[in-house]
PDB file of C-alpha atoms in Angstrom:
ATOM      1  CA  MET A   1     185.689  64.554 145.745  1.00 84.00           C
ATOM      2  CA  ASP A   2     182.008  64.120 144.995  1.00 88.00           C
ATOM      3  CA  LYS A   3     181.353  63.726 148.665  1.00 88.00           C
ATOM      4  CA  LEU A   4     183.217  66.908 149.352  1.00 87.00           C
ATOM      5  CA  VAL A   5     181.244  68.769 146.678  1.00 90.00           C
ATOM      6  CA  GLN A   6     177.971  67.417 148.051  1.00 90.00           C
ATOM      7  CA  LEU A   7     179.003  68.388 151.571  1.00 88.00           C
ATOM      8  CA  GLY A   8     179.852  71.859 150.297  1.00 90.00           C
ATOM      9  CA  ARG A   9     176.475  72.151 148.600  1.00 86.00           C
ATOM     10  CA  LYS A  10     174.664  71.051 151.725  1.00 85.00           C
ATOM     11  CA  ALA A  11     176.674  73.477 153.799  1.00 85.00           C
ATOM     12  CA  TRP A  12     176.026  76.239 151.391  1.00 80.00           C
ATOM     13  CA  PHE A  13     172.287  75.387 151.441  1.00 80.00           C
ATOM     14  CA  VAL A  14     172.267  75.460 155.245  1.00 80.00           C
ATOM     15  CA  VAL A  15     173.989  78.858 155.186  1.00 80.00           C
ATOM     16  CA  ARG A  16     171.461  80.205 152.755  1.00 73.00           C
ATOM     17  CA  VAL A  17     168.532  78.849 154.768  1.00 74.00           C
ATOM     18  CA  MET A  18     169.978  80.267 157.938  1.00 74.00           C
ATOM     19  CA  SER A  19     170.595  83.643 156.401  1.00 75.00           C
ATOM     20  CA  GLY A  20     167.049  83.746 154.933  1.00 73.00           C
ATOM     21  CA  TYR A  21     168.326  83.865 151.373  1.00 72.00           C
ATOM     22  CA  GLU A  22     166.569  80.631 150.431  1.00 70.00           C
ATOM     23  CA  GLN A  23     163.336  81.774 151.990  1.00 77.00           C
ATOM     24  CA  ARG A  24     163.484  85.052 150.029  1.00 80.00           C
ATOM     25  CA  ARG A  25     164.243  83.107 146.867  1.00 81.00           C
ATOM     26  CA  ILE A  26     161.243  80.836 147.455  1.00 82.00           C
ATOM     27  CA  ARG A  27     159.028  83.863 148.095  1.00 85.00           C
ATOM     28  CA  SER A  28     160.360  85.528 144.971  1.00 89.00           C
ATOM     29  CA  TYR A  29     159.692  82.407 142.920  1.00 91.00           C
ATOM     30  CA  ARG A  30     156.185  82.115 144.376  1.00 91.00           C
ATOM     31  CA  LEU A  31     155.557  85.789 143.648  1.00 93.00           C
ATOM     32  CA  GLN A  32     156.733  85.343 140.044  1.00 94.00           C
ATOM     33  CA  LEU A  33     154.409  82.365 139.638  1.00 94.00           C
ATOM     34  CA  GLN A  34     151.522  84.351 141.094  1.00 95.00           C
ATOM     35  CA  GLN A  35     152.219  87.268 138.723  1.00 95.00           C
ATOM     36  CA  ARG A  36     152.357  84.911 135.740  1.00 95.00           C
ATOM     37  CA  LEU A  37     149.081  83.362 136.853  1.00 94.00           C
ATOM     38  CA  GLU A  38     147.435  86.805 137.161  1.00 95.00           C
ATOM     39  CA  GLN A  39     148.734  87.799 133.735  1.00 94.00           C
ATOM     40  CA  ALA A  40     147.386  84.573 132.262  1.00 93.00           C
ATOM     41  CA  GLN A  41     144.000  85.210 133.885  1.00 93.00           C
ATOM     42  CA  ALA A  42     144.006  88.797 132.611  1.00 92.00           C
ATOM     43  CA  ARG A  43     144.744  87.562 129.063  1.00 88.00           C
ATOM     44  CA  LYS A  44     142.036  84.942 129.443  1.00 87.00           C
ATOM     45  CA  GLU A  45     139.586  87.646 130.618  1.00 86.00           C
ATOM     46  CA  GLU A  46     140.621  89.869 127.706  1.00 83.00           C
ATOM     47  CA  VAL A  47     140.002  87.068 125.257  1.00 78.00           C
ATOM     48  CA  ARG A  48     136.653  86.404 126.896  1.00 82.00           C
ATOM     49  CA  LYS A  49     135.741  90.100 126.749  1.00 78.00           C
ATOM     50  CA  GLN A  50     136.847  90.479 123.165  1.00 79.00           C
ATOM     51  CA  PRO A  51     133.546  89.215 121.700  1.00 81.00           C
ATOM     52  CA  GLU A  52     131.704  91.524 124.091  1.00 80.00           C
ATOM     53  CA  GLN A  53     133.798  94.440 122.894  1.00 81.00           C
ATOM     54  CA  VAL A  54     133.144  93.514 119.289  1.00 82.00           C
ATOM     55  CA  ILE A  55     129.425  93.341 119.993  1.00 83.00           C
ATOM     56  CA  LEU A  56     129.531  96.637 121.880  1.00 85.00           C
ATOM     57  CA  SER A  57     131.408  98.317 119.053  1.00 88.00           C
ATOM     58  CA  GLU A  58     128.857  97.005 116.554  1.00 90.00           C
ATOM     59  CA  VAL A  59     126.027  98.247 118.756  1.00 91.00           C
ATOM     60  CA  ARG A  60     127.697 101.658 118.970  1.00 93.00           C
ATOM     61  CA  GLN A  61     127.984 101.744 115.187  1.00 94.00           C
ATOM     62  CA  VAL A  62     124.312 100.840 114.799  1.00 94.00           C
ATOM     63  CA  VAL A  63     123.322 103.515 117.314  1.00 95.00           C
ATOM     64  CA  GLN A  64     125.410 106.095 115.464  1.00 96.00           C
ATOM     65  CA  GLN A  65     123.834 105.071 112.173  1.00 95.00           C
ATOM     66  CA  MET A  66     120.370 105.344 113.699  1.00 95.00           C
ATOM     67  CA  GLN A  67     121.169 108.802 115.068  1.00 96.00           C
ATOM     68  CA  ALA A  68     122.470 109.878 111.669  1.00 95.00           C
ATOM     69  CA  LEU A  69     119.316 108.495 110.037  1.00 94.00           C
ATOM     70  CA  LYS A  70     117.123 110.293 112.568  1.00 95.00           C
ATOM     71  CA  GLN A  71     118.943 113.538 111.857  1.00 96.00           C
ATOM     72  CA  HIS A  72     118.544 112.936 108.131  1.00 94.00           C
ATOM     73  CA  PHE A  73     114.800 112.349 108.603  1.00 93.00           C
ATOM     74  CA  GLU A  74     114.481 115.523 110.647  1.00 94.00           C
ATOM     75  CA  GLU A  75     116.267 117.505 107.951  1.00 94.00           C
ATOM     76  CA  ALA A  76     114.032 115.964 105.292  1.00 92.00           C
ATOM     77  CA  GLU A  77     110.975 116.747 107.393  1.00 92.00           C
ATOM     78  CA  THR A  78     111.969 120.392 107.760  1.00 92.00           C
ATOM     79  CA  ALA A  79     112.652 120.594 104.022  1.00 90.00           C
ATOM     80  CA  ILE A  80     109.230 119.102 103.277  1.00 89.00           C
ATOM     81  CA  GLU A  81     107.587 121.521 105.702  1.00 89.00           C
ATOM     82  CA  LYS A  82     109.318 124.408 103.958  1.00 90.00           C
ATOM     83  CA  ILE A  83     108.048 123.150 100.616  1.00 88.00           C
ATOM     84  CA  PHE A  84     104.487 122.565 101.794  1.00 86.00           C
ATOM     85  CA  ASN A  85     104.210 125.688 103.935  1.00 88.00           C
ATOM     86  CA  PRO A  86     103.040 127.932 101.036  1.00 88.00           C
ATOM     87  CA  ILE A  87     100.699 125.188  99.858  1.00 87.00           C
ATOM     88  CA  ASP A  88      99.269 124.899 103.366  1.00 86.00           C
ATOM     89  CA  LYS A  89      98.746 128.660 103.470  1.00 89.00           C
ATOM     90  CA  ASN A  90      96.952 128.568 100.106  1.00 89.00           C
ATOM     91  CA  ALA A  91      94.835 125.639 101.222  1.00 88.00           C
ATOM     92  CA  GLN A  92      93.982 127.495 104.432  1.00 91.00           C
ATOM     93  CA  MET A  93      92.974 130.546 102.429  1.00 92.00           C
ATOM     94  CA  ILE A  94      90.813 128.434 100.122  1.00 93.00           C
ATOM     95  CA  THR A  95      89.111 126.673 103.017  1.00 93.00           C
ATOM     96  CA  ASN A  96      88.535 130.026 104.741  1.00 94.00           C
ATOM     97  CA  MET A  97      86.974 131.404 101.567  1.00 94.00           C
ATOM     98  CA  GLN A  98      84.780 128.324 101.236  1.00 94.00           C
ATOM     99  CA  MET A  99      83.739 128.605 104.872  1.00 94.00           C
ATOM    100  CA  GLU A 100      82.892 132.286 104.372  1.00 95.00           C
ATOM    101  CA  LYS A 101      80.832 131.421 101.281  1.00 95.00           C
ATOM    102  CA  GLU A 102      79.033 128.666 103.157  1.00 95.00           C
ATOM    103  CA  GLU A 103      78.349 130.996 106.078  1.00 95.00           C
ATOM    104  CA  ALA A 104      77.043 133.663 103.695  1.00 95.00           C
ATOM    105  CA  GLN A 105      74.847 131.068 101.986  1.00 95.00           C
ATOM    106  CA  ALA A 106      73.576 129.845 105.350  1.00 95.00           C
ATOM    107  CA  LYS A 107      72.773 133.429 106.400  1.00 95.00           C
ATOM    108  CA  GLU A 108      71.054 134.065 103.076  1.00 96.00           C
ATOM    109  CA  MET A 109      69.048 130.868 103.402  1.00 95.00           C
ATOM    110  CA  ALA A 110      68.091 131.788 106.959  1.00 95.00           C
ATOM    111  CA  LYS A 111      66.981 135.245 105.767  1.00 95.00           C
ATOM    112  CA  VAL A 112      64.978 133.746 102.902  1.00 95.00           C
ATOM    113  CA  MET A 113      63.352 131.284 105.283  1.00 95.00           C
ATOM    114  CA  ARG A 114      62.491 134.091 107.734  1.00 95.00           C
ATOM    115  CA  ASP A 115      61.004 136.122 104.894  1.00 95.00           C
ATOM    116  CA  GLN A 116      59.086 133.087 103.687  1.00 95.00           C
ATOM    117  CA  ILE A 117      57.783 132.415 107.185  1.00 95.00           C
ATOM    118  CA  LYS A 118      56.740 136.096 107.452  1.00 94.00           C
ATOM    119  CA  MET A 119      54.973 135.864 104.135  1.00 94.00           C
ATOM    120  CA  GLN A 120      53.235 132.651 105.170  1.00 94.00           C
ATOM    121  CA  ARG A 121      52.143 134.244 108.445  1.00 93.00           C
ATOM    122  CA  GLU A 122      50.840 137.308 106.624  1.00 93.00           C
ATOM    123  CA  LEU A 123      49.076 135.069 104.125  1.00 92.00           C
ATOM    124  CA  ALA A 124      47.668 132.988 106.940  1.00 91.00           C
ATOM    125  CA  MET A 125      46.501 136.137 108.702  1.00 91.00           C
ATOM    126  CA  ARG A 126      44.898 137.417 105.487  1.00 89.00           C
ATOM    127  CA  THR A 127      43.169 134.125 104.854  1.00 90.00           C
ATOM    128  CA  ALA A 128      42.060 134.065 108.470  1.00 87.00           C
ATOM    129  CA  GLU A 129      40.695 137.599 108.102  1.00 87.00           C
ATOM    130  CA  THR A 130      38.998 136.724 104.846  1.00 85.00           C
ATOM    131  CA  THR A 131      37.505 133.541 106.238  1.00 84.00           C
ATOM    132  CA  ALA A 132      36.232 135.465 109.225  1.00 80.00           C
ATOM    133  CA  ALA A 133      34.592 138.021 106.912  1.00 72.00           C
ATOM    134  CA  GLU A 134      33.511 135.378 104.389  1.00 61.00           C
ATOM    135  CA  PRO A 135      30.477 133.956 106.209  1.00 57.00           C
ATOM    136  CA  ILE A 136      28.763 137.330 105.891  1.00 55.00           C
ATOM    137  CA  ASP A 137      29.830 137.645 102.252  1.00 53.00           C
ATOM    138  CA  THR A 138      28.850 134.072 101.475  1.00 55.00           C
ATOM    139  CA  GLN A 139      25.345 134.632 102.736  1.00 55.00           C
ATOM    140  CA  ALA A 140      25.045 137.748 100.622  1.00 54.00           C
ATOM    141  CA  SER A 141      26.536 136.029  97.607  1.00 57.00           C
ATOM    142  CA  GLU A 142      24.237 133.046  98.060  1.00 59.00           C
ATOM    143  CA  THR A 143      21.199 135.257  98.081  1.00 58.00           C
ATOM    144  CA  ALA A 144      22.542 137.096  95.068  1.00 54.00           C
ATOM    145  CA  ALA A 145      23.278 133.799  93.340  1.00 54.00           C
ATOM    146  CA  GLU A 146      19.723 132.607  93.995  1.00 59.00           C
ATOM    147  CA  SER A 147      18.258 135.761  92.600  1.00 55.00           C
ATOM    148  CA  LEU A 148      20.386 135.635  89.465  1.00 51.00           C
ATOM    149  CA  PRO A 149      19.145 132.287  88.241  1.00 51.00           C
ATOM    150  CA  LYS A 150      15.617 133.457  88.734  1.00 50.00           C
ATOM    151  CA  GLN A 151      16.283 136.445  86.646  1.00 48.00           C
ATOM    152  CA  GLU A 152      17.909 134.330  83.983  1.00 48.00           C
ATOM    153  CA  THR A 153      15.026 131.927  83.927  1.00 48.00           C
ATOM    154  CA  GLY A 154      12.627 134.783  83.558  1.00 48.00           C
ATOM    155  CA  LYS A 155      14.212 135.971  80.401  1.00 44.00           C
TER     156      LYS A 155
END
């Protein structure tokens, strides 16, 4: 009976091979193995990418924190500018006033120096005029000075 069962199995196998059933079954099995292999590789790739994804998510968080910090700094900067704006205006006014005072002082000093130079020129011209007229006067005063001692001695 075993021989008959084995003969039946072989016959059945031959029928399946001939009909293409066995070939389709082999292809199906091979396709299932290939799909399992691809799924295993995909899981392996996922596991390999997982640390990259963790790192990328951490980098994204850091970038978001930095952007939030930058925005916070900008807000603080605008608040500080608002606070110091009146102070800057006052400081500008003070510096303008000081500059105006310094300019006025410089103009006054320039005027005083011009007046002084004028006076020195006039004085120099007067002394030049007097020194030009002095040789004649000095001769007359010398003769008068010589005659005075004689008169004094005669007394």
